[in-house]
mmCIF file of C-alpha atoms in Angstrom:
data_model
loop_
_atom_site.group_PDB
_atom_site.id
_atom_site.type_symbol
_atom_site.label_atom_id
_atom_site.label_comp_id
_atom_site.label_asym_id
_atom_site.label_seq_id
_atom_site.Cartn_x
_atom_site.Cartn_y
_atom_site.Cartn_z
ATOM 1 C CA UNK A 9 -3.721 -4.745 2.055
ATOM 2 C CA UNK A 10 -1.931 -8.362 1.791
ATOM 3 C CA UNK A 11 1.662 -7.131 2.079
ATOM 4 C CA UNK A 12 0.375 -5.150 5.467
ATOM 5 C CA UNK A 13 -1.210 -8.108 6.858
ATOM 6 C CA UNK A 14 2.263 -10.086 6.474
ATOM 7 C CA UNK A 15 4.131 -7.721 7.668
ATOM 8 C CA UNK A 16 2.139 -7.276 10.572
ATOM 9 C CA UNK A 17 1.798 -10.858 11.437
ATOM 10 C CA UNK A 18 5.683 -11.082 11.089
ATOM 11 C CA UNK A 19 5.913 -8.047 13.777
ATOM 12 C CA UNK A 20 3.817 -9.856 15.779
ATOM 13 C CA UNK A 21 5.761 -12.994 15.653
ATOM 14 C CA UNK A 22 8.846 -10.856 16.560
ATOM 15 C CA UNK A 23 6.988 -9.340 19.605
ATOM 16 C CA UNK A 24 6.145 -12.775 20.868
ATOM 17 C CA UNK A 25 9.696 -14.103 20.458
ATOM 18 C CA UNK A 26 10.998 -10.873 22.396
ATOM 19 C CA UNK A 27 8.691 -11.529 25.288
ATOM 20 C CA UNK A 28 8.656 -14.884 25.807
ATOM 21 C CA UNK A 29 12.354 -15.230 25.556
ATOM 22 C CA UNK A 30 12.667 -17.616 22.376
ATOM 23 C CA UNK A 31 15.905 -18.426 20.806
ATOM 24 C CA UNK A 32 17.409 -15.789 18.612
ATOM 25 C CA UNK A 33 16.695 -16.894 14.602
ATOM 26 C CA UNK A 34 18.870 -16.582 11.636
ATOM 27 C CA UNK A 35 17.794 -13.980 8.987
ATOM 28 C CA UNK A 36 15.964 -15.471 6.088
ATOM 29 C CA UNK A 37 15.075 -12.654 3.514
ATOM 30 C CA UNK A 38 18.594 -12.061 1.238
ATOM 31 C CA UNK A 39 19.899 -8.374 1.868
ATOM 32 C CA UNK A 40 23.163 -6.890 1.926
ATOM 33 C CA UNK A 41 24.209 -7.518 5.476
ATOM 34 C CA UNK A 42 21.989 -10.883 5.867
ATOM 35 C CA UNK A 43 25.752 -12.840 5.828
ATOM 36 C CA UNK A 44 27.234 -10.854 7.994
ATOM 37 C CA UNK A 45 24.338 -11.041 10.571
ATOM 38 C CA UNK A 46 24.150 -14.846 10.435
ATOM 39 C CA UNK A 47 27.709 -15.234 10.691
ATOM 40 C CA UNK A 48 27.492 -12.858 13.994
ATOM 41 C CA UNK A 49 24.436 -15.142 15.206
ATOM 42 C CA UNK A 50 26.940 -17.934 14.997
ATOM 43 C CA UNK A 51 29.768 -16.129 16.781
ATOM 44 C CA UNK A 52 27.347 -15.429 19.738
ATOM 45 C CA UNK A 53 26.389 -19.019 19.835
ATOM 46 C CA UNK A 54 29.985 -20.015 19.782
ATOM 47 C CA UNK A 55 30.621 -18.227 23.152
ATOM 48 C CA UNK A 56 27.903 -20.280 24.718
ATOM 49 C CA UNK A 57 28.384 -23.864 26.524
ATOM 50 C CA UNK A 58 26.494 -26.916 24.879
ATOM 51 C CA UNK A 59 24.334 -26.885 27.829
ATOM 52 C CA UNK A 60 23.088 -23.540 27.127
ATOM 53 C CA UNK A 61 21.243 -24.160 23.791
ATOM 54 C CA UNK A 62 20.558 -21.401 21.793
ATOM 55 C CA UNK A 63 21.322 -17.579 22.166
ATOM 56 C CA UNK A 64 18.251 -16.045 23.694
ATOM 57 C CA UNK A 65 16.450 -12.992 24.056
ATOM 58 C CA UNK A 66 16.609 -12.381 27.805
ATOM 59 C CA UNK A 67 20.287 -13.901 27.995
ATOM 60 C CA UNK A 68 22.087 -12.265 25.304
ATOM 61 C CA UNK A 69 24.399 -8.612 25.054
ATOM 62 C CA UNK A 70 21.652 -6.289 25.328
ATOM 63 C CA UNK A 71 23.498 -3.800 22.535
ATOM 64 C CA UNK A 72 23.412 -6.875 20.247
ATOM 65 C CA UNK A 73 19.583 -7.990 21.028
ATOM 66 C CA UNK A 74 18.586 -4.365 20.222
ATOM 67 C CA UNK A 75 20.045 -4.126 17.078
ATOM 68 C CA UNK A 76 19.055 -7.554 16.179
ATOM 69 C CA UNK A 77 15.194 -6.322 16.960
ATOM 70 C CA UNK A 78 15.425 -3.347 14.569
ATOM 71 C CA UNK A 79 17.097 -5.415 11.931
ATOM 72 C CA UNK A 80 14.092 -7.895 12.694
ATOM 73 C CA UNK A 81 11.700 -4.967 12.198
ATOM 74 C CA UNK A 82 13.450 -4.265 8.494
ATOM 75 C CA UNK A 83 13.129 -8.061 7.800
ATOM 76 C CA UNK A 84 9.315 -7.777 8.311
ATOM 77 C CA UNK A 85 9.344 -5.271 5.527
ATOM 78 C CA UNK A 86 11.564 -6.631 3.005
ATOM 79 C CA UNK A 87 9.698 -10.241 3.293
ATOM 80 C CA UNK A 88 6.536 -7.892 2.363
ATOM 81 C CA UNK A 89 6.630 -6.477 -0.910
ATOM 82 C CA UNK A 90 5.451 -3.884 -2.312
ATOM 83 C CA UNK A 91 5.981 -2.107 1.301
ATOM 84 C CA UNK A 92 9.760 -3.385 1.317
ATOM 85 C CA UNK A 93 11.290 0.134 1.516
ATOM 86 C CA UNK A 94 8.549 1.596 4.015
ATOM 87 C CA UNK A 95 9.859 3.602 6.880
ATOM 88 C CA UNK A 96 7.675 2.529 10.090
ATOM 89 C CA UNK A 97 9.350 5.501 11.603
ATOM 90 C CA UNK A 98 9.042 8.144 8.843
ATOM 91 C CA UNK A 99 5.567 9.795 10.999
ATOM 92 C CA UNK A 100 7.078 10.135 14.143
ATOM 93 C CA UNK A 101 10.233 11.668 12.387
ATOM 94 C CA UNK A 102 8.749 14.164 10.951
ATOM 95 C CA UNK A 103 6.382 15.253 13.771
ATOM 96 C CA UNK A 104 9.597 15.657 15.776
ATOM 97 C CA UNK A 105 10.880 18.082 13.089
ATOM 98 C CA UNK A 106 7.286 19.980 12.938
ATOM 99 C CA UNK A 107 6.981 20.463 16.582
ATOM 100 C CA UNK A 108 10.346 22.041 16.830
ATOM 101 C CA UNK A 109 9.953 24.539 14.069
ATOM 102 C CA UNK A 110 10.169 27.360 16.416
ATOM 103 C CA UNK A 111 13.726 26.220 17.662
ATOM 104 C CA UNK A 112 14.775 25.620 14.224
ATOM 105 C CA UNK A 113 13.537 29.200 13.138
ATOM 106 C CA UNK A 114 15.539 30.764 16.081
ATOM 107 C CA UNK A 115 18.937 28.448 15.242
ATOM 108 C CA UNK A 116 18.898 29.306 11.366
ATOM 109 C CA UNK A 117 18.182 33.439 12.550
ATOM 110 C CA UNK A 118 21.011 32.956 14.500
ATOM 111 C CA UNK A 119 23.510 31.507 11.924
ATOM 112 C CA UNK A 120 22.407 33.703 9.163
ATOM 113 C CA UNK A 121 22.953 36.634 11.826
ATOM 114 C CA UNK A 122 26.487 35.464 12.476
ATOM 115 C CA UNK A 123 27.117 34.891 8.614
ATOM 116 C CA UNK A 124 26.880 38.645 8.181
ATOM 117 C CA UNK A 125 29.593 39.468 10.046
ATOM 118 C CA UNK A 126 31.909 35.865 9.879
ATOM 119 C CA UNK A 127 34.462 37.654 7.813
ATOM 120 C CA UNK A 128 34.995 39.772 10.582
ATOM 121 C CA UNK A 129 35.414 37.607 13.391
ATOM 122 C CA UNK A 130 38.747 37.497 15.205
ATOM 123 C CA UNK A 131 40.071 33.894 16.649
ATOM 124 C CA UNK A 132 38.390 34.168 20.095
ATOM 125 C CA UNK A 133 35.148 35.250 18.444
ATOM 126 C CA UNK A 134 35.143 32.639 16.108
ATOM 127 C CA UNK A 135 36.451 29.940 18.903
ATOM 128 C CA UNK A 136 33.221 31.204 20.815
ATOM 129 C CA UNK A 137 30.902 30.881 18.308
ATOM 130 C CA UNK A 138 31.900 27.604 17.557
ATOM 131 C CA UNK A 139 31.824 26.278 21.161
ATOM 132 C CA UNK A 140 28.199 27.480 20.977
ATOM 133 C CA UNK A 141 27.208 25.746 18.062
ATOM 134 C CA UNK A 142 28.939 22.473 19.479
ATOM 135 C CA UNK A 143 26.806 22.906 22.401
ATOM 136 C CA UNK A 144 23.730 23.276 20.533
ATOM 137 C CA UNK A 145 24.381 19.972 18.741
ATOM 138 C CA UNK A 146 25.170 18.497 21.970
ATOM 139 C CA UNK A 147 22.006 19.468 23.676
ATOM 140 C CA UNK A 148 19.832 18.763 20.472
ATOM 141 C CA UNK A 149 20.871 14.922 21.020
ATOM 142 C CA UNK A 150 18.343 14.715 23.737
ATOM 143 C CA UNK A 151 15.648 14.848 21.203
ATOM 144 C CA UNK A 152 15.708 10.856 20.703
ATOM 145 C CA UNK A 153 12.642 8.863 20.010
ATOM 146 C CA UNK A 154 14.014 5.263 20.751
ATOM 147 C CA UNK A 155 14.278 5.971 24.508
ATOM 148 C CA UNK A 156 10.343 7.482 24.251
ATOM 149 C CA UNK A 157 8.549 4.561 22.491
ATOM 150 C CA UNK A 158 8.165 7.104 19.624
ATOM 151 C CA UNK A 159 6.386 9.473 21.814
ATOM 152 C CA UNK A 160 6.892 13.107 21.400
ATOM 153 C CA UNK A 161 10.443 14.610 22.087
ATOM 154 C CA UNK A 162 10.655 17.794 20.173
ATOM 155 C CA UNK A 163 12.603 20.813 21.166
ATOM 156 C CA UNK A 164 10.225 23.840 22.021
ATOM 157 C CA UNK A 165 12.502 25.931 23.706
ATOM 158 C CA UNK A 166 15.175 28.347 22.220
ATOM 159 C CA UNK A 167 18.577 26.044 23.128
ATOM 160 C CA UNK A 168 20.471 29.228 22.695
ATOM 161 C CA UNK A 169 19.388 30.914 25.593
ATOM 162 C CA UNK A 170 19.939 27.905 27.670
ATOM 163 C CA UNK A 171 23.500 27.294 26.762
ATOM 164 C CA UNK A 172 25.293 29.192 29.765
ATOM 165 C CA UNK A 173 22.737 27.330 32.347
ATOM 166 C CA UNK A 174 23.558 24.077 30.787
ATOM 167 C CA UNK A 175 27.360 24.303 31.097
ATOM 168 C CA UNK A 176 27.701 22.771 34.612
ATOM 169 C CA UNK A 177 26.084 19.514 33.234
ATOM 170 C CA UNK A 178 29.078 19.116 30.384
ATOM 171 C CA UNK A 179 31.012 16.112 32.607
ATOM 172 C CA UNK A 180 33.527 16.054 29.835
ATOM 173 C CA UNK A 181 34.338 18.740 28.090
ATOM 174 C CA UNK A 182 37.423 18.783 25.180
ATOM 175 C CA UNK A 183 36.141 21.556 23.113
ATOM 176 C CA UNK A 184 39.149 23.229 23.448
ATOM 177 C CA UNK A 185 41.149 20.331 21.507
ATOM 178 C CA UNK A 186 38.636 20.416 18.550
ATOM 179 C CA UNK A 187 39.371 24.122 18.438
ATOM 180 C CA UNK A 188 42.701 23.637 18.674
ATOM 181 C CA UNK A 189 43.066 20.946 15.711
ATOM 182 C CA UNK A 190 40.436 22.867 13.546
ATOM 183 C CA UNK A 191 42.471 26.203 13.802
ATOM 184 C CA UNK A 192 45.704 24.395 13.331
ATOM 185 C CA UNK A 193 44.293 22.980 9.993
ATOM 186 C CA UNK A 194 42.853 26.279 8.912
ATOM 187 C CA UNK A 195 46.737 27.929 9.871
ATOM 188 C CA UNK A 196 48.456 25.107 7.445
ATOM 189 C CA UNK A 197 45.842 25.046 4.847
ATOM 190 C CA UNK A 198 48.628 26.449 2.276
ATOM 191 C CA UNK A 199 50.462 23.007 2.707
ATOM 192 C CA UNK A 200 47.040 20.907 2.948
ATOM 193 C CA UNK A 201 44.309 22.256 0.815
ATOM 194 C CA UNK A 202 41.463 20.358 2.190
ATOM 195 C CA UNK A 203 40.272 20.096 5.784
ATOM 196 C CA UNK A 204 37.933 17.217 6.223
ATOM 197 C CA UNK A 205 35.269 16.846 9.220
ATOM 198 C CA UNK A 206 33.339 13.606 9.073
ATOM 199 C CA UNK A 207 29.963 13.665 11.285
ATOM 200 C CA UNK A 208 28.309 10.152 11.858
ATOM 201 C CA UNK A 209 24.775 11.391 12.446
ATOM 202 C CA UNK A 210 22.356 10.313 15.224
ATOM 203 C CA UNK A 211 18.750 11.355 15.143
ATOM 204 C CA UNK A 212 16.851 13.197 12.229
ATOM 205 C CA UNK A 213 14.625 15.998 13.452
ATOM 206 C CA UNK A 214 15.675 18.456 15.488
ATOM 207 C CA UNK A 215 19.090 17.203 16.221
ATOM 208 C CA UNK A 216 19.994 16.907 12.258
ATOM 209 C CA UNK A 217 19.135 20.552 12.244
ATOM 210 C CA UNK A 218 21.697 21.432 14.657
ATOM 211 C CA UNK A 219 24.368 19.255 13.108
ATOM 212 C CA UNK A 220 23.718 20.455 9.636
ATOM 213 C CA UNK A 221 23.999 24.427 11.416
ATOM 214 C CA UNK A 222 27.382 23.142 13.005
ATOM 215 C CA UNK A 223 28.537 21.861 9.370
ATOM 216 C CA UNK A 224 27.515 25.088 7.693
ATOM 217 C CA UNK A 225 29.420 27.286 10.295
ATOM 218 C CA UNK A 226 32.444 25.153 10.137
ATOM 219 C CA UNK A 227 32.513 25.567 6.177
ATOM 220 C CA UNK A 228 31.593 29.508 6.217
ATOM 221 C CA UNK A 229 34.382 30.278 9.033
ATOM 222 C CA UNK A 230 36.679 27.780 6.888
ATOM 223 C CA UNK A 231 37.259 25.620 9.779
ATOM 224 C CA UNK A 232 36.489 22.806 7.368
ATOM 225 C CA UNK A 233 36.393 22.991 3.422
ATOM 226 C CA UNK A 234 34.463 19.664 3.051
ATOM 227 C CA UNK A 235 31.781 17.962 5.399
ATOM 228 C CA UNK A 236 31.221 14.355 5.119
ATOM 229 C CA UNK A 237 27.855 12.698 6.903
ATOM 230 C CA UNK A 238 27.116 9.382 7.600
ATOM 231 C CA UNK A 239 23.631 8.089 7.987
ATOM 232 C CA UNK A 240 21.557 4.757 8.230
ATOM 233 C CA UNK A 241 20.816 2.473 5.242
ATOM 234 C CA UNK A 242 17.795 1.355 6.904
ATOM 235 C CA UNK A 243 15.216 2.672 9.318
ATOM 236 C CA UNK A 244 16.845 2.493 12.864
ATOM 237 C CA UNK A 245 16.218 3.066 16.627
ATOM 238 C CA UNK A 246 13.108 4.977 15.716
ATOM 239 C CA UNK A 247 14.647 8.403 15.023
ATOM 240 C CA UNK A 248 18.220 7.719 13.323
ATOM 241 C CA UNK A 249 18.792 9.572 10.367
ATOM 242 C CA UNK A 250 18.508 7.949 6.658
ATOM 243 C CA UNK A 251 19.032 9.436 3.311
ATOM 244 C CA UNK A 252 15.454 10.342 2.527
ATOM 245 C CA UNK A 253 15.263 12.011 6.338
ATOM 246 C CA UNK A 254 18.682 13.921 5.356
ATOM 247 C CA UNK A 255 17.363 15.491 1.933
ATOM 248 C CA UNK A 256 13.610 15.870 3.633
ATOM 249 C CA UNK A 257 14.735 18.072 6.442
ATOM 250 C CA UNK A 258 17.213 20.107 3.670
ATOM 251 C CA UNK A 259 13.775 20.375 1.786
ATOM 252 C CA UNK A 260 11.455 21.494 4.397
ATOM 253 C CA UNK A 261 13.916 24.227 5.580
ATOM 254 C CA UNK A 262 14.182 25.346 2.274
ATOM 255 C CA UNK A 263 10.407 25.810 1.687
ATOM 256 C CA UNK A 264 10.114 27.643 5.024
ATOM 257 C CA UNK A 265 8.260 30.851 4.572
ATOM 258 C CA UNK A 266 10.758 32.455 6.775
ATOM 259 C CA UNK A 267 13.503 34.079 4.573
ATOM 260 C CA UNK A 268 16.501 33.342 6.760
ATOM 261 C CA UNK A 269 15.359 29.845 7.391
ATOM 262 C CA UNK A 270 14.947 29.478 3.883
ATOM 263 C CA UNK A 271 18.135 30.837 2.894
ATOM 264 C CA UNK A 272 19.709 27.985 4.774
ATOM 265 C CA UNK A 273 17.828 25.030 3.162
ATOM 266 C CA UNK A 274 19.078 26.789 -0.315
ATOM 267 C CA UNK A 275 22.761 26.928 0.893
ATOM 268 C CA UNK A 276 22.676 23.493 2.464
ATOM 269 C CA UNK A 277 21.331 22.098 -1.005
ATOM 270 C CA UNK A 278 23.997 23.801 -2.483
ATOM 271 C CA UNK A 279 26.758 22.468 -0.313
ATOM 272 C CA UNK A 280 25.300 19.151 -1.561
ATOM 273 C CA UNK A 281 25.306 20.099 -5.036
ATOM 274 C CA UNK A 282 29.139 21.379 -5.101
ATOM 275 C CA UNK A 283 30.524 18.455 -3.153
ATOM 276 C CA UNK A 284 30.898 20.340 0.064
ATOM 277 C CA UNK A 285 29.060 18.393 1.623
ATOM 278 C CA UNK A 286 28.323 14.465 1.205
ATOM 279 C CA UNK A 287 26.144 12.063 2.796
ATOM 280 C CA UNK A 288 27.508 8.188 2.994
ATOM 281 C CA UNK A 289 25.494 5.186 4.399
ATOM 282 C CA UNK A 290 27.010 2.107 4.858
ATOM 283 C CA UNK A 291 25.583 -1.494 5.908
ATOM 284 C CA UNK A 292 28.036 -1.242 9.021
ATOM 285 C CA UNK A 293 26.225 1.391 10.927
ATOM 286 C CA UNK A 294 23.255 -1.001 11.360
ATOM 287 C CA UNK A 295 25.149 -4.320 11.905
ATOM 288 C CA UNK A 296 25.939 -5.957 15.148
ATOM 289 C CA UNK A 297 29.566 -4.756 15.333
ATOM 290 C CA UNK A 298 31.012 -2.694 17.733
ATOM 291 C CA UNK A 299 33.256 -0.058 16.067
ATOM 292 C CA UNK A 300 36.565 -1.563 16.769
ATOM 293 C CA UNK A 301 35.657 -4.568 14.356
ATOM 294 C CA UNK A 302 35.183 -2.207 11.640
ATOM 295 C CA UNK A 303 39.019 -2.360 10.370
ATOM 296 C CA UNK A 304 38.312 -6.506 9.744
ATOM 297 C CA UNK A 305 34.602 -6.248 8.860
ATOM 298 C CA UNK A 306 34.190 -2.930 6.996
ATOM 299 C CA UNK A 307 37.762 -2.055 5.715
ATOM 300 C CA UNK A 308 36.429 0.123 2.901
ATOM 301 C CA UNK A 309 34.237 2.455 5.330
ATOM 302 C CA UNK A 310 37.469 2.349 7.971
ATOM 303 C CA UNK A 311 39.802 3.808 5.202
ATOM 304 C CA UNK A 312 37.122 6.181 4.328
ATOM 305 C CA UNK A 313 36.982 7.766 7.817
ATOM 306 C CA UNK A 314 40.852 7.724 7.863
ATOM 307 C CA UNK A 315 40.555 10.303 5.350
ATOM 308 C CA UNK A 316 38.738 12.828 7.756
ATOM 309 C CA UNK A 317 40.857 15.123 9.805
ATOM 310 C CA UNK A 318 38.238 15.053 12.768
ATOM 311 C CA UNK A 319 35.278 12.407 13.332
ATOM 312 C CA UNK A 320 32.216 13.802 15.198
ATOM 313 C CA UNK A 321 30.178 10.792 16.727
ATOM 314 C CA UNK A 322 26.872 12.121 17.556
ATOM 315 C CA UNK A 323 24.256 10.169 20.051
ATOM 316 C CA UNK A 324 24.270 7.279 22.686
ATOM 317 C CA UNK A 325 24.460 4.136 19.970
ATOM 318 C CA UNK A 326 27.382 5.565 18.426
ATOM 319 C CA UNK A 327 29.303 5.864 22.319
ATOM 320 C CA UNK A 328 28.022 2.293 23.037
ATOM 321 C CA UNK A 329 29.703 0.861 19.603
ATOM 322 C CA UNK A 330 32.549 3.068 20.418
ATOM 323 C CA UNK A 331 33.503 1.588 23.893
ATOM 324 C CA UNK A 332 31.944 -1.964 23.419
ATOM 325 C CA UNK A 333 28.817 -1.119 25.663
ATOM 326 C CA UNK A 334 30.943 -2.852 28.430
ATOM 327 C CA UNK A 335 30.833 -2.116 32.047
ATOM 328 C CA UNK A 336 34.070 -0.118 32.357
ATOM 329 C CA UNK A 337 35.183 1.741 35.192
ATOM 330 C CA UNK A 338 34.471 5.309 35.005
ATOM 331 C CA UNK A 339 37.830 6.434 35.154
ATOM 332 C CA UNK A 340 38.938 4.104 32.213
ATOM 333 C CA UNK A 341 40.798 6.203 29.464
ATOM 334 C CA UNK A 342 38.427 6.739 26.563
ATOM 335 C CA UNK A 343 41.535 5.940 24.355
ATOM 336 C CA UNK A 344 41.468 2.345 26.140
ATOM 337 C CA UNK A 345 37.452 2.101 25.966
ATOM 338 C CA UNK A 346 38.082 2.544 22.035
ATOM 339 C CA UNK A 347 39.922 -0.924 22.044
ATOM 340 C CA UNK A 348 42.021 -0.211 18.947
ATOM 341 C CA UNK A 349 39.636 2.146 16.981
ATOM 342 C CA UNK A 350 41.445 5.079 16.101
ATOM 343 C CA UNK A 351 40.967 5.900 12.052
ATOM 344 C CA UNK A 352 41.534 9.604 12.888
ATOM 345 C CA UNK A 353 40.961 12.088 15.621
ATOM 346 C CA UNK A 354 37.367 11.700 16.914
ATOM 347 C CA UNK A 355 35.169 13.208 19.434
ATOM 348 C CA UNK A 356 31.835 11.684 21.012
ATOM 349 C CA UNK A 357 29.204 14.216 21.445
ATOM 350 C CA UNK A 358 26.235 12.876 23.624
ATOM 351 C CA UNK A 359 23.923 13.230 26.224
ATOM 352 C CA UNK A 360 24.298 10.326 28.716
ATOM 353 C CA UNK A 361 20.922 8.257 27.744
ATOM 354 C CA UNK A 362 22.976 4.596 28.863
ATOM 355 C CA UNK A 363 24.608 3.467 31.643
ATOM 356 C CA UNK A 364 28.188 3.764 30.293
ATOM 357 C CA UNK A 365 30.731 6.356 30.708
ATOM 358 C CA UNK A 366 34.455 6.502 30.864
ATOM 359 C CA UNK A 367 37.310 9.028 30.899
ATOM 360 C CA UNK A 368 35.762 10.735 34.294
ATOM 361 C CA UNK A 369 37.735 12.087 37.031
ATOM 362 C CA UNK A 370 38.310 9.884 40.203
ATOM 363 C CA UNK A 371 35.543 10.148 42.656
ATOM 364 C CA UNK A 372 33.232 12.004 39.934
ATOM 365 C CA UNK A 373 30.920 8.902 38.923
ATOM 366 C CA UNK A 374 30.308 7.593 42.367
ATOM 367 C CA UNK A 375 29.772 11.340 43.447
ATOM 368 C CA UNK A 376 26.841 11.729 40.782
ATOM 369 C CA UNK A 377 25.310 7.913 41.406
ATOM 370 C CA UNK A 378 25.218 9.246 45.014
ATOM 371 C CA UNK A 379 23.263 12.522 44.363
ATOM 372 C CA UNK A 380 21.531 11.129 41.319
ATOM 373 C CA UNK A 381 21.095 7.375 40.845
ATOM 374 C CA UNK A 382 19.728 7.658 37.420
ATOM 375 C CA UNK A 383 22.407 10.404 35.905
ATOM 376 C CA UNK A 384 23.564 7.943 33.374
ATOM 377 C CA UNK A 385 20.371 7.675 31.490
ATOM 378 C CA UNK A 386 18.369 10.681 31.890
ATOM 379 C CA UNK A 387 19.883 12.941 29.117
ATOM 380 C CA UNK A 388 20.438 15.660 31.990
ATOM 381 C CA UNK A 389 24.496 15.334 31.398
ATOM 382 C CA UNK A 390 26.454 15.614 28.330
ATOM 383 C CA UNK A 391 30.018 14.930 26.963
ATOM 384 C CA UNK A 392 32.511 16.088 24.592
ATOM 385 C CA UNK A 393 35.055 13.436 24.573
ATOM 386 C CA UNK A 394 38.111 13.716 22.442
ATOM 387 C CA UNK A 395 40.786 10.872 21.329
ATOM 388 C CA UNK A 396 43.691 11.794 19.097
ATOM 389 C CA UNK A 397 47.237 13.193 19.332
ATOM 390 C CA UNK A 398 47.052 16.518 20.495
#
C-alpha cells in the first residue's frame, strides 16, 4: 500500500499545481526521456522575459502543458515502485473494447467475407473496398477517452451501415491520392519487392481494431507487403495504444467465440510472427516536441519513417504535432503547416476534436463557423489530408 499512497500523494500535488497556476517544474526521476524533457523546459523558459518568471500552467502553450501533464502522471508512478509500470488507464481502454464488441464482430465478419473473394476483385472493386476501410478507420477515431475524461466512448452501432451518411462530413478527402500511390506501388512491384505502409496509431480499443482491419486488407490485397505500427512507450492521453494494448487487443480478438472474429486474431498474430506486421515504440512520441523537430531530436525515428512508401497518422494529437498546434488560417496548405516534416508521403486521418484545421477551400472554414460554432471540436467532421508528390 505504501507505493499506492506515494503515487496518490504525487498525483494530488500535480492536481494542485495545475489548478493553482504554479510554475512548471523539471522532472526528477531518471527515465529515458528525462533529459529531453528538462531541456525542453529550459527552452520554454528561454522564450520568457526575465520579468515573467518561470513557465506556468495557465500561460504556457496548451499542447506542451497537456503533454507535460501526462508525463507527470507517469513520473508519479515511476517514483512509486513496485507499481512503476502500472497503466492507470488500462481499465477504461479495456472497457471501451468490450463495449464495442458488437461493432468489432461486424467489422471482422465484413473483412472475412471480403477475403473469400479478394483474389477476384478488379481494380475498381479493390479501390471501393480500400475507401470503405479507410472511412471505417477514420470514424473509429471518434472513440477518444481523453476528451470524455475516461467516460465511455465506445462504438455501439455497426459503422459500415453509416458510411454513406457520413461522407458529407469529410471536409478534406484525399483518398484518391492514397489509392493512386498504393496501386502504383503494386504495379511496379517487379522493380521494388517491398511496399511498406507505416501507421502511427492513436486510440486503443475499437479504433485500434479498425486500424488492424485496414492493415490486414492492405496486406491481403497486395497493396502493401509490410505494415509498421507505432505506439506509445508509456500510458498517454488516456486511450493511446501501448505495446500491451496492441498485443492485448489481438489476443482478445483471437479468443473470440465467433469463428470469423477469431480467425482475424489468429491471422494478425501470424503477421506479427512472420514479420509482415511490426510494432515499434519510441520515446519521441510521448515527448514535448512537434514533428518538425523529429529529424533533429530523434534522427533514428525520422530515418525509420523515411523507409515507408506511405505513413498514415491517426487522430488529433498527431495532427496537432504535425502542424505545431498553431492558429493557422484555414486555407494554409497542409504542406506549409508541416514546417519541413516530410519523411515520406503521409496522410492525416482524423476526426476534428481540436481547434486547428488547415488546407480548406476559401470560405469553407468561415461557413462552418457561422453554421456550427463548435465544428472544430465535436468529432462530427473528418479529414483524409495527404502530403507528398503525386
